Coordinates of C-alpha atoms in Angstrom, one line a residue:
M4 CA 0.0 0.0 0.0
A5 CA 1.5 3.4 -1.0
D6 CA 2.0 6.0 1.7
F7 CA 0.1 9.0 0.6
D8 CA 0.6 10.9 3.8
T9 CA 4.3 11.1 4.8
G10 CA 5.9 14.2 3.4
L11 CA 2.7 15.1 1.5
H12 CA 1.1 18.0 3.2
R13 CA -0.4 21.4 2.6
R14 CA 2.1 24.0 1.5
E15 CA 1.9 27.6 0.1
A16 CA 2.6 26.1 -3.2
N17 CA -0.3 23.6 -3.3
F18 CA -3.0 25.0 -1.1
A19 CA -4.9 28.3 -0.9
A20 CA -8.0 29.1 1.0
L21 CA -11.1 29.4 -1.2
T22 CA -12.4 33.0 -1.2
P23 CA -14.5 35.0 -3.7
I24 CA -12.1 37.9 -3.2
D25 CA -9.8 36.2 -5.6
Y26 CA -12.4 36.4 -8.3
L27 CA -12.0 40.2 -8.3
V28 CA -8.3 40.0 -8.2
R29 CA -8.1 37.7 -11.3
T30 CA -10.7 39.6 -13.3
S31 CA -8.8 42.9 -12.6
E32 CA -5.6 41.2 -13.9
V33 CA -7.2 39.6 -17.0
Y34 CA -9.9 42.1 -17.9
P35 CA -8.8 45.5 -16.3
H36 CA -10.5 47.5 -19.1
K37 CA -13.8 45.5 -19.2
L38 CA -16.8 47.3 -18.0
A39 CA -17.7 46.4 -14.4
I40 CA -20.2 49.0 -13.1
V41 CA -23.1 50.9 -14.7
H42 CA -25.1 53.4 -12.6
G43 CA -26.4 56.6 -13.9
N44 CA -23.5 58.4 -15.5
I45 CA -21.0 56.1 -13.8
R46 CA -19.2 53.5 -16.0
R47 CA -16.3 51.9 -14.2
T48 CA -13.9 49.2 -15.4
W49 CA -12.8 46.1 -13.4
G50 CA -9.4 47.8 -12.9
E51 CA -11.0 50.9 -11.4
T52 CA -13.4 48.8 -9.3
Y53 CA -10.4 46.7 -7.9
D54 CA -8.6 49.9 -7.0
R55 CA -11.7 51.3 -5.1
C56 CA -12.2 48.0 -3.3
R57 CA -8.5 48.0 -2.2
R58 CA -8.9 51.6 -1.0
L59 CA -12.0 50.7 1.0
A60 CA -10.1 47.7 2.6
V61 CA -7.0 49.7 3.4
A62 CA -9.0 52.6 4.8
L63 CA -11.0 50.3 7.1
R64 CA -7.8 48.6 8.3
Q65 CA -6.3 52.0 9.0
Y66 CA -9.3 52.7 11.2
G67 CA -8.7 49.4 13.0
V68 CA -10.9 46.8 11.2
K69 CA -9.3 43.3 11.3
R70 CA -10.3 39.7 11.3
N71 CA -13.9 39.2 12.7
T72 CA -14.6 42.9 12.9
T73 CA -18.2 43.5 11.9
V74 CA -18.7 46.2 9.2
A75 CA -22.4 46.9 8.6
V76 CA -23.8 48.5 5.5
M77 CA -27.2 50.0 4.9
L78 CA -27.1 50.6 1.1
P79 CA -29.4 50.1 -1.9
N80 CA -28.0 48.3 -4.9
T81 CA -25.4 50.9 -5.7
P82 CA -21.8 50.7 -6.8
E83 CA -20.7 51.2 -3.2
M84 CA -22.7 48.1 -2.2
V85 CA -20.8 46.1 -4.9
E86 CA -17.5 47.4 -3.6
A87 CA -18.4 46.6 0.0
H88 CA -18.8 42.9 -0.9
F89 CA -15.1 42.9 -1.7
G90 CA -13.5 45.7 0.3
V91 CA -14.9 44.6 3.7
P92 CA -13.7 41.0 3.5
M93 CA -10.4 42.3 2.0
S94 CA -9.9 44.2 5.2
G95 CA -10.4 41.0 7.2
G96 CA -13.8 42.3 8.4
V97 CA -17.2 40.6 8.2
L98 CA -19.8 42.2 6.0
C99 CA -23.2 42.7 7.7
S100 CA -25.7 43.8 5.0
L101 CA -28.7 45.3 6.7
N102 CA -32.2 45.1 5.3
I103 CA -32.9 48.7 4.3
R104 CA -36.7 48.1 4.9
L105 CA -36.3 47.5 8.6
D106 CA -37.4 49.9 11.3
T107 CA -34.9 51.7 13.5
E108 CA -35.4 49.4 16.5
A109 CA -34.7 46.3 14.4
L110 CA -31.6 47.9 12.9
I111 CA -30.2 48.7 16.3
F112 CA -30.8 45.1 17.4
C113 CA -28.8 43.8 14.4
L114 CA -26.0 46.3 14.9
Q115 CA -25.7 45.6 18.6
H116 CA -26.1 41.8 18.3
G117 CA -23.5 41.7 15.6
E118 CA -21.2 44.1 17.5
A119 CA -20.7 46.3 14.5
K120 CA -17.8 48.7 14.7
V121 CA -18.4 50.5 11.4
L122 CA -21.6 51.5 9.5
L123 CA -21.7 52.6 5.9
I124 CA -25.1 54.2 5.4
D125 CA -26.8 55.8 2.3
S126 CA -28.0 59.3 2.8
E127 CA -31.6 58.2 2.2
F128 CA -31.5 56.4 5.5
L129 CA -29.9 59.1 7.7
H130 CA -33.2 59.5 9.7
H131 CA -32.2 56.3 11.5
L132 CA -28.9 57.8 12.7
P133 CA -29.8 59.8 15.7
A134 CA -31.3 56.8 17.5
I135 CA -28.5 54.5 16.3
R136 CA -25.8 56.9 17.5
E137 CA -27.6 57.3 20.9
A138 CA -27.7 53.5 21.2
M139 CA -24.1 53.0 19.9
P140 CA -22.1 56.1 20.4
A141 CA -18.8 54.4 19.5
L142 CA -20.0 53.3 16.1
Y143 CA -17.9 54.7 13.2
V144 CA -20.4 56.0 10.7
I145 CA -19.5 56.5 7.0
Q146 CA -22.1 58.5 4.9
V147 CA -22.6 57.4 1.3
N148 CA -23.9 59.9 -1.2
D149 CA -25.1 57.9 -4.2
V150 CA -25.2 59.8 -7.6
L151 CA -28.9 58.8 -8.1
G152 CA -29.9 59.3 -4.5
P153 CA -30.3 62.3 -2.2
I154 CA -27.0 64.3 -2.1
V155 CA -26.8 65.4 1.6
P156 CA -23.9 67.3 3.2
P157 CA -22.1 65.3 5.9
S158 CA -24.4 64.7 8.9
K159 CA -23.5 65.6 12.4
H160 CA -24.1 62.0 13.2
S161 CA -21.6 60.7 10.6
D162 CA -17.8 60.6 11.0
T163 CA -16.8 60.9 7.3
D164 CA -18.1 60.4 3.8
Y165 CA -17.4 57.4 1.6
E166 CA -15.3 59.2 -1.1
S167 CA -13.2 60.9 1.6
L168 CA -12.7 57.5 3.2
L169 CA -11.4 56.0 0.0
Q170 CA -9.0 59.0 -0.6
S171 CA -7.6 58.5 2.9
A172 CA -6.2 55.1 2.0
R173 CA -2.4 55.1 2.0
N174 CA -0.7 51.7 1.4
L175 CA -2.9 50.0 -1.3
Y176 CA -1.2 46.7 -0.7
D177 CA -2.3 46.6 3.0
W178 CA -5.2 44.2 2.5
Q179 CA -5.4 40.5 3.0
M180 CA -6.8 37.2 1.8
P181 CA -8.2 35.0 4.5
D182 CA -5.8 32.5 6.1
D183 CA -8.6 30.1 6.7
E184 CA -11.5 29.6 4.3
W185 CA -13.7 28.8 7.3
D186 CA -13.3 32.4 8.4
A187 CA -16.5 34.4 8.4
I188 CA -17.1 36.6 5.4
A189 CA -20.7 37.8 6.0
L190 CA -23.4 38.1 8.7
N191 CA -27.0 38.1 7.5
Y192 CA -30.0 38.6 9.7
T193 CA -33.2 36.6 9.2
S194 CA -36.3 36.9 11.3
G195 CA -36.9 33.2 11.5
T196 CA -40.0 32.4 13.6
T197 CA -39.0 34.5 16.6
G198 CA -39.3 38.2 17.2
D199 CA -35.6 38.8 17.4
P200 CA -33.6 38.1 14.1
K201 CA -31.0 35.4 13.9
G202 CA -27.5 36.2 12.7
V203 CA -26.6 33.8 9.9
V204 CA -22.8 33.5 9.5
Y205 CA -21.3 32.7 6.1
H206 CA -17.7 31.5 5.5
H207 CA -15.3 32.3 2.6
R208 CA -15.5 28.7 1.3
G209 CA -19.3 28.7 1.0
A210 CA -19.4 32.1 -0.6
A211 CA -16.7 31.1 -3.2
I212 CA -18.4 27.8 -4.0
N213 CA -21.9 29.2 -4.2
A214 CA -20.7 31.9 -6.6
V215 CA -19.4 29.3 -8.9
S216 CA -22.5 27.1 -8.4
N217 CA -24.5 30.1 -9.8
I218 CA -22.5 30.0 -12.9
I219 CA -22.9 26.2 -13.4
E220 CA -26.6 26.0 -12.8
W221 CA -27.4 29.0 -15.1
N222 CA -24.9 28.1 -17.8
M223 CA -23.6 31.6 -17.4
E224 CA -21.2 32.6 -20.2
R225 CA -18.3 35.0 -19.8
H226 CA -19.2 38.8 -19.6
P227 CA -22.8 38.6 -18.5
V228 CA -24.7 41.9 -18.1
Y229 CA -26.5 41.5 -14.7
L230 CA -29.3 43.8 -13.6
W231 CA -29.5 44.2 -9.8
T232 CA -33.3 43.7 -9.3
L233 CA -32.5 41.4 -6.3
P234 CA -31.5 43.3 -3.1
M235 CA -27.8 42.7 -2.2
F236 CA -28.8 42.8 1.4
H237 CA -30.7 39.6 0.9
C238 CA -28.3 36.6 1.2
N239 CA -25.6 38.9 -0.2
G240 CA -27.6 39.0 -3.4
W241 CA -27.5 35.2 -3.6
C242 CA -23.7 35.5 -3.9
F243 CA -24.1 37.2 -7.3
P244 CA -21.7 40.1 -6.5
W245 CA -19.0 37.5 -6.4
T246 CA -20.4 35.5 -9.4
V247 CA -20.4 38.6 -11.7
A248 CA -16.8 39.3 -10.7
A249 CA -15.9 35.7 -11.5
R250 CA -17.4 35.9 -14.9
A251 CA -16.0 39.4 -15.6
G252 CA -19.5 40.7 -16.1
V253 CA -21.3 44.0 -15.8
N254 CA -23.1 45.1 -12.6
V255 CA -26.1 47.2 -13.8
C256 CA -27.0 48.8 -10.5
L257 CA -30.6 49.6 -9.6
R258 CA -31.4 51.9 -6.7
K259 CA -35.1 51.0 -6.6
F260 CA -37.2 48.6 -8.7
D261 CA -39.3 50.2 -11.3
P262 CA -40.5 48.2 -14.3
K263 CA -40.0 51.1 -16.8
V264 CA -36.5 51.7 -15.6
C265 CA -35.7 48.0 -15.7
F266 CA -36.9 47.6 -19.3
D267 CA -35.0 50.8 -20.3
L268 CA -31.8 49.3 -18.8
I269 CA -32.5 45.9 -20.4
R270 CA -32.7 47.5 -23.8
Q271 CA -29.9 50.1 -23.3
E272 CA -27.3 47.9 -21.6
K273 CA -28.4 44.6 -23.3
V274 CA -29.0 43.0 -19.9
T275 CA -28.6 39.2 -20.0
H276 CA -29.4 38.1 -16.5
Y277 CA -31.3 39.1 -13.4
C278 CA -32.8 37.5 -10.2
A279 CA -35.9 38.5 -8.3
A280 CA -38.8 37.5 -6.1
P281 CA -42.2 36.6 -7.8
I282 CA -43.5 40.1 -7.2
V283 CA -40.7 41.7 -9.3
H284 CA -41.3 39.2 -12.2
S285 CA -45.0 40.0 -11.9
G286 CA -44.3 43.7 -12.1
L287 CA -42.2 43.2 -15.3
A288 CA -44.8 40.8 -16.8
N289 CA -47.7 43.2 -16.1
A290 CA -46.0 46.4 -17.3
P291 CA -47.7 48.2 -20.2
D292 CA -46.9 46.8 -23.6
E293 CA -45.2 50.0 -24.7
V294 CA -42.8 49.7 -21.7
K295 CA -42.0 46.1 -22.6
A296 CA -41.5 46.7 -26.3
G297 CA -38.2 46.5 -28.1
V298 CA -36.4 43.7 -26.1
N299 CA -34.9 41.7 -29.0
H300 CA -32.3 39.6 -27.2
V301 CA -32.4 36.7 -24.8
V302 CA -32.9 37.6 -21.1
K303 CA -32.5 35.0 -18.4
G304 CA -34.2 35.4 -15.0
Q305 CA -34.2 33.5 -11.7
I306 CA -37.2 33.4 -9.5
A307 CA -37.4 32.4 -5.8
G308 CA -39.4 33.2 -2.7
A309 CA -42.7 31.8 -2.0
A310 CA -43.6 29.1 -4.6
P311 CA -44.1 31.3 -7.7
P312 CA -47.6 31.4 -9.2
E313 CA -47.8 29.4 -12.3
A314 CA -49.4 32.4 -14.1
V315 CA -46.3 34.5 -13.4
L316 CA -44.0 31.8 -14.9
A317 CA -46.2 31.5 -17.9
S318 CA -46.5 35.2 -18.5
M319 CA -42.7 35.7 -18.3
E320 CA -42.3 32.9 -20.9
E321 CA -44.8 34.6 -23.1
L322 CA -42.6 37.7 -22.8
G323 CA -39.7 35.7 -24.2
F324 CA -37.7 35.6 -21.0
E325 CA -36.1 32.3 -19.9
I326 CA -37.0 31.8 -16.3
T327 CA -35.3 29.4 -13.9
H328 CA -37.0 28.5 -10.5
V329 CA -34.5 28.2 -7.6
Y330 CA -35.1 27.5 -3.9
G331 CA -33.2 28.1 -0.7
L332 CA -32.9 30.1 2.5
T333 CA -30.6 32.6 4.1
E334 CA -28.9 29.7 5.9
V335 CA -27.8 28.1 2.6
Y336 CA -26.5 31.3 1.0
G337 CA -29.7 31.8 -0.9
P338 CA -30.6 29.3 -3.6
S339 CA -29.2 25.8 -3.1
A340 CA -31.8 23.9 -5.2
V341 CA -32.9 24.4 -8.7
C342 CA -35.8 23.2 -10.8
V343 CA -33.7 21.8 -13.6
E344 CA -35.6 21.8 -16.9
H345 CA -35.6 18.8 -19.2
E346 CA -35.8 18.8 -23.0
D347 CA -39.1 16.9 -23.1
W348 CA -40.7 19.7 -21.1
K349 CA -40.6 21.8 -24.2
T350 CA -43.4 19.6 -25.7
L351 CA -45.7 20.4 -22.9
S352 CA -48.3 23.2 -23.0
L353 CA -47.3 26.5 -21.4
Q354 CA -49.4 25.8 -18.3
E355 CA -48.1 22.3 -17.9
R356 CA -44.5 23.5 -18.2
A357 CA -45.2 26.3 -15.7
A358 CA -46.6 23.8 -13.2
K359 CA -43.4 21.7 -13.5
K360 CA -41.2 24.8 -13.2
A361 CA -43.0 25.9 -10.0
R362 CA -41.5 23.1 -8.0
Q363 CA -38.4 23.5 -5.8
G364 CA -36.5 20.8 -7.7
V365 CA -33.2 19.2 -6.9
R366 CA -29.9 20.2 -5.2
N367 CA -27.4 22.5 -6.9
M368 CA -24.4 20.8 -8.5
L369 CA -22.0 22.0 -5.7
Q370 CA -24.3 21.4 -2.8
A371 CA -23.5 18.0 -1.3
G372 CA -27.0 16.9 -0.3
M373 CA -30.7 17.8 -0.4
M374 CA -33.3 15.4 0.9
V375 CA -36.9 15.4 1.9
M376 CA -37.0 13.4 5.2
N377 CA -39.2 12.7 8.2
P378 CA -37.6 15.0 10.8
N379 CA -38.3 12.5 13.6
T380 CA -36.9 9.3 12.0
M381 CA -34.6 10.9 9.3
D382 CA -36.0 8.5 6.8
I383 CA -36.3 9.7 3.2
V384 CA -40.0 10.0 2.0
E385 CA -41.4 8.1 -0.8
N386 CA -41.3 9.8 -4.2
D387 CA -45.1 9.5 -4.6
G388 CA -46.1 13.1 -4.4
Q389 CA -48.0 12.3 -1.2
D390 CA -45.6 11.3 1.6
M391 CA -44.6 14.6 3.3
G392 CA -41.3 15.4 5.0
E393 CA -39.0 18.3 5.6
I394 CA -36.5 19.6 3.1
M395 CA -32.9 19.3 4.4
F396 CA -29.5 20.3 3.1
R397 CA -25.9 19.5 3.9
G398 CA -22.7 20.5 2.3
N399 CA -20.3 23.4 1.8
I400 CA -23.1 25.8 0.9
V401 CA -24.5 25.8 4.4
M402 CA -24.0 28.5 7.1
K403 CA -21.4 28.2 9.8
G404 CA -24.3 28.6 12.2
Y405 CA -26.3 31.3 14.1
L406 CA -24.2 33.9 15.8
K407 CA -24.3 33.7 19.7
N408 CA -27.1 31.1 19.5
P409 CA -25.6 27.6 19.9
E410 CA -29.0 26.1 20.9
A411 CA -30.6 27.2 17.6
T412 CA -27.5 26.1 15.7
D413 CA -27.6 22.6 17.2
A414 CA -31.3 22.3 16.5
A415 CA -30.9 23.4 12.9
F416 CA -28.2 20.8 12.3
A417 CA -29.8 17.9 14.2
G418 CA -29.1 14.5 12.6
G419 CA -26.3 15.9 10.5
W420 CA -28.5 17.9 8.2
F421 CA -29.7 21.5 8.0
H422 CA -33.5 21.6 8.7
T423 CA -35.2 24.1 6.6
G424 CA -38.6 23.9 8.3
D425 CA -40.3 23.6 4.8
L426 CA -42.5 20.6 4.4
A427 CA -42.5 19.0 0.9
V428 CA -43.2 15.9 -1.1
L429 CA -41.1 14.2 -3.7
D430 CA -42.7 13.7 -7.1
A431 CA -42.0 10.6 -9.2
D432 CA -39.0 12.2 -10.8
S433 CA -37.7 13.0 -7.2
Y434 CA -38.2 16.7 -7.6
A435 CA -39.2 18.4 -4.3
Q436 CA -42.3 20.5 -4.1
I437 CA -43.2 22.5 -1.0
R438 CA -46.7 21.9 0.4
D439 CA -46.6 23.7 3.8
R440 CA -44.3 25.2 6.3
S441 CA -43.6 23.8 9.7
K442 CA -42.6 27.3 10.7
D443 CA -45.1 30.1 10.4
I444 CA -42.9 32.2 8.1
I445 CA -44.6 34.4 5.6
I446 CA -42.6 35.1 2.4
S447 CA -44.0 38.3 1.0
G448 CA -42.3 39.9 -2.0
G449 CA -39.2 37.8 -1.2
E450 CA -39.0 39.1 2.4
N451 CA -39.4 36.8 5.4
I452 CA -42.1 38.0 7.9
S453 CA -42.3 36.3 11.3
S454 CA -45.9 35.7 12.4
I455 CA -44.7 35.7 16.0
E456 CA -43.1 39.1 15.6
L457 CA -46.3 40.6 14.3
E458 CA -48.4 38.9 17.0
D459 CA -46.1 40.3 19.6
V460 CA -46.7 43.8 18.3
L461 CA -50.5 43.3 18.3
Y462 CA -50.5 41.8 21.8
K463 CA -48.9 45.1 23.1
H464 CA -52.2 46.9 22.3
T465 CA -54.5 47.2 25.2
S466 CA -57.6 46.2 23.2
V467 CA -56.2 42.7 22.2
L468 CA -57.2 39.6 24.1
A469 CA -55.8 37.1 21.6
C470 CA -54.4 37.3 18.1
A471 CA -52.9 35.2 15.3
I472 CA -51.2 35.9 12.0
V473 CA -51.5 33.6 9.1
A474 CA -50.4 33.7 5.4
V475 CA -52.6 33.7 2.4
P476 CA -51.5 33.4 -1.2
D477 CA -51.3 36.6 -3.1
E478 CA -50.8 37.0 -6.9
K479 CA -48.6 40.1 -6.5
W480 CA -46.6 39.4 -3.3
G481 CA -46.6 35.6 -3.2
E482 CA -48.0 35.7 0.3
V483 CA -49.4 38.3 2.6
P484 CA -50.1 38.3 6.3
V485 CA -53.7 38.4 7.6
A486 CA -54.4 39.2 11.2
F487 CA -57.1 37.6 13.4
I488 CA -57.8 39.5 16.5
E489 CA -60.0 38.6 19.5
L490 CA -60.8 41.9 21.3
K491 CA -61.2 42.3 25.1
P492 CA -64.7 42.7 26.3
G493 CA -66.0 46.2 25.7
A494 CA -63.0 47.1 23.5
R495 CA -63.5 48.9 20.2
W496 CA -60.8 48.8 17.5
T497 CA -61.4 49.1 13.7
E498 CA -59.5 47.6 10.9
E499 CA -58.2 51.0 9.8
E500 CA -56.9 51.7 13.3
V501 CA -55.2 48.3 13.5
V502 CA -53.4 49.0 10.2
E503 CA -52.4 52.5 11.4
Y504 CA -51.1 51.0 14.7
C505 CA -49.1 48.4 12.8
R506 CA -47.6 50.9 10.4
A507 CA -46.3 52.9 13.4
N508 CA -44.7 49.8 15.0
M509 CA -43.3 47.7 12.3
A510 CA -41.8 47.9 8.8
R511 CA -44.5 48.6 6.2
F512 CA -44.0 45.4 4.3
K513 CA -45.0 43.5 7.4
V514 CA -48.3 45.2 8.0
P515 CA -51.3 42.8 7.7
K516 CA -53.2 43.2 4.5
R517 CA -56.5 42.2 6.1
V518 CA -57.8 42.3 9.7
I519 CA -60.5 39.9 10.9
F520 CA -62.1 40.2 14.3
Q521 CA -63.4 37.0 15.8
E522 CA -62.9 34.5 18.7
L523 CA -59.9 32.4 17.9
P524 CA -60.5 28.6 17.5
K525 CA -58.3 26.6 19.9
T526 CA -57.4 23.0 20.7
A527 CA -58.1 21.3 24.0
T528 CA -54.7 22.5 25.2
S529 CA -55.5 26.1 24.2
K530 CA -53.3 26.2 21.1
V531 CA -54.7 28.3 18.3
Q532 CA -55.8 26.3 15.3
K533 CA -54.0 28.1 12.6
Y534 CA -55.1 25.7 9.9
E535 CA -58.7 26.8 10.5
L536 CA -57.7 30.5 10.3
R537 CA -55.9 29.9 7.0
K538 CA -59.1 28.5 5.5
K539 CA -61.1 31.4 6.9
A540 CA -58.5 34.0 5.6
K541 CA -58.6 32.5 2.1
E542 CA -62.4 32.7 2.1
A543 CA -62.4 36.3 3.3
V544 CA -59.8 37.4 0.7
A545 CA -61.6 35.6 -2.1
Q546 CA -64.9 37.4 -1.1
G547 CA -63.0 40.7 -1.1

């Protein structure tokens, strides 16, 4: 037997930590003059982008950022957001991309829980700063004035502005690759099923592998033109900032989704790829004909979120767009499964093909495992379209775990698999299809909404005796929350007042779309029968 161990070990010459940072470095070496960024009148090459990312990294290190320092960003899909995905990890820091739709209280929780030392914030969101600075006076705040956003003089609550920060960088070689590919690269917060968000930690290895997995599953050719319809704060844009760099593509930035702007950019920049939640695809499909006219090249889209309505998939195909359905969660870097299409599907009717494409599908090429299993026995379900189990993942494209929450981490990884909480069946071709959720997560417009969080807000009102939040399907948003409220004796509270109260106490996208007042049905052990409420909510919405 040959000895394959003695003298054969890792050296600098034969091993390097996997990291998506290297995708930027290589592209800047091979394609320094290729276009990298388009945004308003900004058109930057990969050479220029690499220089700015280095400057960001060096400036952050000069301030004191190092390995495991959390650097938070609150930015729309702007050039600075693309640069942060490289500059922050190049400094050794961990990128924490904050959901720009959160309220101030939730933002402060994420910043404090993640122990952020630095915050990059777009001028549109400066109204959050007084409360943030009061809660975290030592936070170093960098104000970003985007060319297509509000141009605001430096705030008294900020320490410097972004361009001044870049100019302060001295030694442009004082940045670093990770020593260990297991090092954290990003921290993303997801609400889960509890009121407080969970901090999902990504590592360099997973980010690098998922970025390449995106290329494989989409057959993405070199130099794609990628439109940023997907928020980069969501699972780091499904790792596509790193994917686009790896393919030496073009980042067509988009500050805010607008169908007309999107179609204008698709025509002008010859956009080839984009990703989005069902609501964005629906917005594009339902745009006026004159807005959609003139797209004469192939455009490929990815759709994920709540199971996409078949009508949306069909309408996008009628538009001439090639849509791929993917599935995943924040804990698996965004999509880790894909509904791979087969040649014989092309012979099916549009509706039949859309029904097949609406399934969650199979594991990505570079994800080690995806199974639908009984969570109690860990037995794989029958592929009969009836036997229900929980979708589970394992492999390199799975989070390190939840920050400061070992109990939740252990529970999520029970039995050697990551438990998604999504209940599904396997069809005869072993494609997974979600049927229900074991967690009461509502996915609305691609955003996760915790029913418990909403219930906690309602319970704080003095008129509420009991309440429950359930999801109902919605053509536009995928799902929307409906509130059931049982009032205290003698209490008076109208639907309009409930909505007004919710708007004042939570992010607008979380506000219930309907409010129904009634006594809540309960089991013998006083648990609310949510399945009964879901049926009632569907009936109420159907009746208008």
